XYZ file of C-alpha atoms in Angstrom:
368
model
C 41.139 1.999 42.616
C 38.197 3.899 44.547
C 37.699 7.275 44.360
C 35.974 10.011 45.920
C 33.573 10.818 42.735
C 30.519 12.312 42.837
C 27.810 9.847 44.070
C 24.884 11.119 41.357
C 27.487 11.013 38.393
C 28.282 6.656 39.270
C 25.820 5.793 36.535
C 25.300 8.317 34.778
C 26.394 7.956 31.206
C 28.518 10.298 28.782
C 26.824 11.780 26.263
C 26.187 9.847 22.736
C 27.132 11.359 19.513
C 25.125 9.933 16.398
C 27.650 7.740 13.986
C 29.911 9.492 12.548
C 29.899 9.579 8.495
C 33.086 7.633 7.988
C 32.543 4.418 11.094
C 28.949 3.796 8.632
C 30.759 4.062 5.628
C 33.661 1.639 6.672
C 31.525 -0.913 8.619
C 28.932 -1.292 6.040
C 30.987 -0.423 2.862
C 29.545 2.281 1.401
C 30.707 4.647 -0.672
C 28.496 7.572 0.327
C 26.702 8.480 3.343
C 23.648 11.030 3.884
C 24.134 12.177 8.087
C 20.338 13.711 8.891
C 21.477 12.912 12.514
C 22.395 15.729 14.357
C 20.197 18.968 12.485
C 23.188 20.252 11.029
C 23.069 22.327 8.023
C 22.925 20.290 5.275
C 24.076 23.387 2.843
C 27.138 23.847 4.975
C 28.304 27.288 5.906
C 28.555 30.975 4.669
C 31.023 31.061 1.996
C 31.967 34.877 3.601
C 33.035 32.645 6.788
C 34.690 29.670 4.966
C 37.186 32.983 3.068
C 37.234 34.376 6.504
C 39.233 30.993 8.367
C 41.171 30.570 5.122
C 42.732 34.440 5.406
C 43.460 33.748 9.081
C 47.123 34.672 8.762
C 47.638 35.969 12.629
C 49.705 33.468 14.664
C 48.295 30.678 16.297
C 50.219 31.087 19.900
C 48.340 33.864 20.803
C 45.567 33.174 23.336
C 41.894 34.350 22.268
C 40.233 37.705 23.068
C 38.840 36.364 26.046
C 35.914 39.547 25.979
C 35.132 37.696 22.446
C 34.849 41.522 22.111
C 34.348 41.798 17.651
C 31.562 39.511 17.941
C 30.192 40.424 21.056
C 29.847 44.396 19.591
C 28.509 42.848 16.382
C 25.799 40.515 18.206
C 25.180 43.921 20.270
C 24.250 46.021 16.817
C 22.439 43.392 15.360
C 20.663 42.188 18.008
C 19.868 45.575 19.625
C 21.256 44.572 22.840
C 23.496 46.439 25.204
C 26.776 44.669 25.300
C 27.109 44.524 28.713
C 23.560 41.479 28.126
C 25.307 39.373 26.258
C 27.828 35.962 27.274
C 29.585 33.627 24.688
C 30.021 29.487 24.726
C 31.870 26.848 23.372
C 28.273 25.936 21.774
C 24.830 26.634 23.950
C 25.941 23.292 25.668
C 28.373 25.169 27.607
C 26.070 27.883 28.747
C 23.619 25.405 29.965
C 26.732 23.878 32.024
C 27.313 27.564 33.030
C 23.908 27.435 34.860
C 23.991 24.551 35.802
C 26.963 25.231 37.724
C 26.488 28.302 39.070
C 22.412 28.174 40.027
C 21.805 23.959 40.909
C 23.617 22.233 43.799
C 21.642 19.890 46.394
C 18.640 21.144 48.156
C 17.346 22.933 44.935
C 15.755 21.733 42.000
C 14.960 22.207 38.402
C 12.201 21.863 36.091
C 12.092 20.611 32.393
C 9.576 18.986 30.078
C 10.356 15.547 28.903
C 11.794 14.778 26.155
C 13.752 17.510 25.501
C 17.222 18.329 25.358
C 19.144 15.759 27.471
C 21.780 18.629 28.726
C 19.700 20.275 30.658
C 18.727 17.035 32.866
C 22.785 16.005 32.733
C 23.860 18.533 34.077
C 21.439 19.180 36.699
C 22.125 15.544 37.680
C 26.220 16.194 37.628
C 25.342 19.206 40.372
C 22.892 17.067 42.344
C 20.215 18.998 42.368
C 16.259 17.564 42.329
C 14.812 17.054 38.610
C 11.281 17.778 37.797
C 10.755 16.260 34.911
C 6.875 17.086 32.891
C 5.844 15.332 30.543
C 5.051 16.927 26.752
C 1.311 17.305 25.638
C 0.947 16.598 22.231
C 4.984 17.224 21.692
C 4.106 20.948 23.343
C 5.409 22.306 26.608
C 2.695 21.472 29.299
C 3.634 25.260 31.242
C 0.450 25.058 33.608
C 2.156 21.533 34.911
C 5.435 23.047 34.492
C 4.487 26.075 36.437
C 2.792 24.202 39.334
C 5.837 21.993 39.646
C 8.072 25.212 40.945
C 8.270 26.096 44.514
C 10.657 27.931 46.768
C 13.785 25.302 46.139
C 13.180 25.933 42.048
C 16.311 27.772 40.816
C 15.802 27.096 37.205
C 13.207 26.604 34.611
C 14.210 24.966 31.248
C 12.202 26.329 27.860
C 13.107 24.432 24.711
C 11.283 26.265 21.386
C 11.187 24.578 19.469
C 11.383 22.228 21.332
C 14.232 19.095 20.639
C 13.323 16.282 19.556
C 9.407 16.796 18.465
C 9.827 20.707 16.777
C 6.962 22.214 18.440
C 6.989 25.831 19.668
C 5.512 28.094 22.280
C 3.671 31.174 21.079
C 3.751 34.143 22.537
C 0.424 34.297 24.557
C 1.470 31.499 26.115
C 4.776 32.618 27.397
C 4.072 35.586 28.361
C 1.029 33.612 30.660
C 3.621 31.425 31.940
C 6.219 34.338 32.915
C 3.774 36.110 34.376
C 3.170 33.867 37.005
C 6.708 32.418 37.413
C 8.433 33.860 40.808
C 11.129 36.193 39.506
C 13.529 34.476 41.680
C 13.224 31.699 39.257
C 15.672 32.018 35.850
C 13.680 30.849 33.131
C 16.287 29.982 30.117
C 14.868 29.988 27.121
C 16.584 27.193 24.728
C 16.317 28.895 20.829
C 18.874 26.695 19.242
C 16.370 26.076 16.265
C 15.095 30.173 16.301
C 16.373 30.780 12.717
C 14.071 28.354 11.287
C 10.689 29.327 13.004
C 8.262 30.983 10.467
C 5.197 30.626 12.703
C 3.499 34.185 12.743
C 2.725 33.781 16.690
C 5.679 33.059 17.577
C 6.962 35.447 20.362
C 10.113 37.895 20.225
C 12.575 37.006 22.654
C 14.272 40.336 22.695
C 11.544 41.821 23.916
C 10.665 39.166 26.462
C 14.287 39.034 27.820
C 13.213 43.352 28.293
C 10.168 42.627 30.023
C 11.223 40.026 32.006
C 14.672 40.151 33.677
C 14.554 36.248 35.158
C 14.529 35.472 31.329
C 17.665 34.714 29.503
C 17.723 33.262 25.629
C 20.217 30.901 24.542
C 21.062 30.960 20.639
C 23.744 29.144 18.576
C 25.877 29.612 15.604
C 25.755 25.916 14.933
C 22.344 25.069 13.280
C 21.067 27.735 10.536
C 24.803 29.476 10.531
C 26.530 26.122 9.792
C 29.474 26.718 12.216
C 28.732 23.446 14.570
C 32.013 22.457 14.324
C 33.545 25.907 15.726
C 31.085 25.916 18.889
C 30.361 29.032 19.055
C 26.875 29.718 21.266
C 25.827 32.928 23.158
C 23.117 34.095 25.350
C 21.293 37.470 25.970
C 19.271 38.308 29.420
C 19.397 41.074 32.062
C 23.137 42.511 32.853
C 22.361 41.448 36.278
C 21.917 37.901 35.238
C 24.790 38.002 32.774
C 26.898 39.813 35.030
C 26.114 36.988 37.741
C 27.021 34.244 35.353
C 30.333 35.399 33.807
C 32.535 34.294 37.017
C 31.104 30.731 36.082
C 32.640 30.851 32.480
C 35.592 29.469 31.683
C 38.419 32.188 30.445
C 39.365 31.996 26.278
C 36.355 29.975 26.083
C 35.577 31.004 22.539
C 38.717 30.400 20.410
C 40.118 32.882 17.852
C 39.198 31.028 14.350
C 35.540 30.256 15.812
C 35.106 33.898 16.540
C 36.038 34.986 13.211
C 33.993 32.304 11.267
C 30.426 33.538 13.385
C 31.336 36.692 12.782
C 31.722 36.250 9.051
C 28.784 34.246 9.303
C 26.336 36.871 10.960
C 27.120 39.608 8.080
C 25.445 37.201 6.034
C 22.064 36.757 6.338
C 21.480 36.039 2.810
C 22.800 32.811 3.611
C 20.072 32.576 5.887
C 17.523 33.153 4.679
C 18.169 30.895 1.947
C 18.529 28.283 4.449
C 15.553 28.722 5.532
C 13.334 28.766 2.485
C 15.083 25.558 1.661
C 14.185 24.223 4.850
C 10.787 25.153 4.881
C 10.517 23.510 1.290
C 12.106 20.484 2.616
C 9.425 19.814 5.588
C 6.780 19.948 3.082
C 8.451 16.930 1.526
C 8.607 14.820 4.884
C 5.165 16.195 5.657
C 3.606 15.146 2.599
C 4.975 11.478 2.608
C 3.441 11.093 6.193
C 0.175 12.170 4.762
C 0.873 9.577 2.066
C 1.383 6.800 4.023
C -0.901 7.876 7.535
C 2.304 8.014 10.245
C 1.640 10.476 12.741
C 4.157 13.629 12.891
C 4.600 16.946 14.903
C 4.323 19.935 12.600
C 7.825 21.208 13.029
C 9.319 24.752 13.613
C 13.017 23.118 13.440
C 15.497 21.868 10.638
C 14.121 18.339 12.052
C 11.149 16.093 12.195
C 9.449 13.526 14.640
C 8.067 10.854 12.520
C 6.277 8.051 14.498
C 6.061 4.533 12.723
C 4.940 2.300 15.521
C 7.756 0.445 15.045
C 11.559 -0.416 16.484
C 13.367 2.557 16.102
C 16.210 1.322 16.156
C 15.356 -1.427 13.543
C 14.593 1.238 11.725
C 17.605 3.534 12.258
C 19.563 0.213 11.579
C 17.703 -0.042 8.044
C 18.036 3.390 7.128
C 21.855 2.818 8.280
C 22.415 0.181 5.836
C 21.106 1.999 3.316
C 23.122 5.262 3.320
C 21.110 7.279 5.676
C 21.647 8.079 9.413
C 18.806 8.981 11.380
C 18.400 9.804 14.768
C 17.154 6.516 16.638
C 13.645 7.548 18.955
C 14.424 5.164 21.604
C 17.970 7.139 22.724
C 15.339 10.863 22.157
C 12.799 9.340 24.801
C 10.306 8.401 22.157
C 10.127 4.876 20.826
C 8.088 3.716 18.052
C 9.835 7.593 16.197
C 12.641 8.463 14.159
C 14.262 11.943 13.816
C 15.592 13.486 10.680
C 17.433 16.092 10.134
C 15.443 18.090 6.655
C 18.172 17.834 4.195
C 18.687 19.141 0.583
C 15.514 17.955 -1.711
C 17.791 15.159 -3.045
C 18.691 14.004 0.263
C 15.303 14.233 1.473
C 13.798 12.528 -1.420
C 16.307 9.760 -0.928
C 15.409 9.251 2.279
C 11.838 8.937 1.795
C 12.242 6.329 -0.364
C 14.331 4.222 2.158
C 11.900 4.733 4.248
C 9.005 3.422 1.758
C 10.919 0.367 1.244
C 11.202 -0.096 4.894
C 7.184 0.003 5.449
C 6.785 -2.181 2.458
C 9.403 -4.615 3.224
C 7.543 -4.672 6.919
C 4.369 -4.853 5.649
C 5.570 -8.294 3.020
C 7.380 -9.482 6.416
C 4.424 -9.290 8.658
């Protein structure tokens, strides 16, 4: 049967989840399973937002508040945002969609780096518009390429920091360099997924960038540090002009009643935080110092991930690690073969997964 779909979206490809916990544990027979595939939060969630879904006593047949309007006055207060700046997703995925839709069509074009965050070229391909893809430098942005790539047809630049897969940032002399040269016609999103882990002390503040610069708006998500991936609950602050210019674009009830009440739950405790991230930072030392150990080459990460490079298969490697008990996050399907990405687990899980990875380079090294 022929239909009349989209030419650009004929081969393109749906999007690949890593394996899921239980397909490893039933096709290789194992008993337990260690996922550092997908950055999740490998200490779970804010017990104030697990009590939270369990209380939920309100009946289910009621649509959502479709204003997500307790979460979006809480995000306000904390954030010190006017309300009227902020707009909710079903996960940051959905806001990049939201663009997507409502700034790319044929005839205009977007720029990225490369690799990055797959959505953003996806979707720009599902809308037609031209991709200008640049390539990293050393895992970093390269934003004098980037900027000379934009011209009159640009309608959006994508910003990634840290960046996805390799965990580098961009600090805040060199933003504010790149903005101030960027046309102001041109919306500059600025992807913080990983924000909550960044301890960097040049880092820039993105509340005050969105003020300075109204073609900027920063997309944040309740699914990394706040452990709520599985609620999909993203959001996204920028001028009211820019918000106000999107919200016709999002779809209505798009944040559902039980995932509002679990981020907001989550957000009054940022206890839970920042243990999360001391453990994280602890954990990265571990990775960092087995690299060391053994010489691989590795981006110095401001994520809950690293880029390890072993100058191997990846996915011989991913299949190893697999077979052991561990999934990783294959380099070849992140645009950089010869690397692996994991997720920074709990000590034990990291340790564990350093050692799989020792026997791997001495099993290679015997084999070879």
């Amino acid at each position: 049967m022929k239909m009349k779909w989209k030419q650009q979206i004929t081969n393109l490809k749906a999007y690949q989840p890593g394996r899921s916990i239980e397909d490893v544990k039933k096709e290789y027979g194992l008993e337990k399973i260690v996922k550092l595939a997908s950055n999740e939060n490998p200490f779970g969630s804010s017990n104030k937002a697990k009590e939270w879904v369990q209380s939920y006593g309100a009946s289910y047949a009621l649509y959502p508040d479709g204003y997500t309007t307790a979460l979006r006055l809480a995000l306000s207060e904390f954030l010190k945002v006017d309300e009227k700046q902020l707009i909710f997703g079903n996960g940051s995925d959905e806001l990049i969609l939201i663009i997507s839709r409502a700034m790319l069509e044929p005839g205009k074009n977007t720029v990225m780096a490369t690799p990055t965050f797959p959505q953003y070229r996806h979707n720009a391909t599902v809308e037609g518009a031209e991709i200008r893809e640049i390539p990293l430098v050393d895992g970093a942005h390269d934003l004098e390429a980037m900027y000379a790539a934009i011209d009159a047809q640009t309608a959006v630049v994508w910003l990634c920091s840290p960046n996805n897969p390799t965990g580098v940032y961009i600090n805040n002399d060199q933003l504010v360099q790149f903005l101030n040269k960027v046309p102001n016609d041109v919306l500059v999103v600025l992807d913080e997924a990983y924000f909550e882990y960044v301890t960097a002390e040049d880092y820039y503040n993105a509340l005050d960038i969105a003020k300075q610069y109204p073609n900027v708006l920063v997309l944040r998500t309740f699914s990394k540090v706040y452990g709520l991936a599985s609620f999909r609950v993203g959001y996204g602050f920028g001028s009211e002009e820019v918000i106000r210019a999107l919200e016709p674009v999002r779809e209505p009830f798009n944040i559902n009643t039980l995932a509002e009440g679990a981020a907001l739950a989550a957000l009054s405790d940022q206890d839970f935080i920042k243990k999360c991230q001391e453990e994280n930072k602890k954990g990265l030392q571990q990775f960092y110092q087995f690299c060391e150990s053994e010489k691989l080459d590795y981006y110095p990460s401001e994520g809950n991930f690293i880029l390890i490079n072993f100058n191997c298969d990846s996915d011989e490697l991913f299949q190893y690690l697999m077979e052991k008990g561990y999934i990783v996050r294959s380099g070849n399907a992140l645009g950089c073969p010869g690397a692996v990405r994991v997720t920074v687990g709990s000590q034990e899980q990291n340790e564990g997964v350093i050692q799989a990875m020792k026997s791997f380079i001495a099993e290679k090294a015997i084999r070879q």
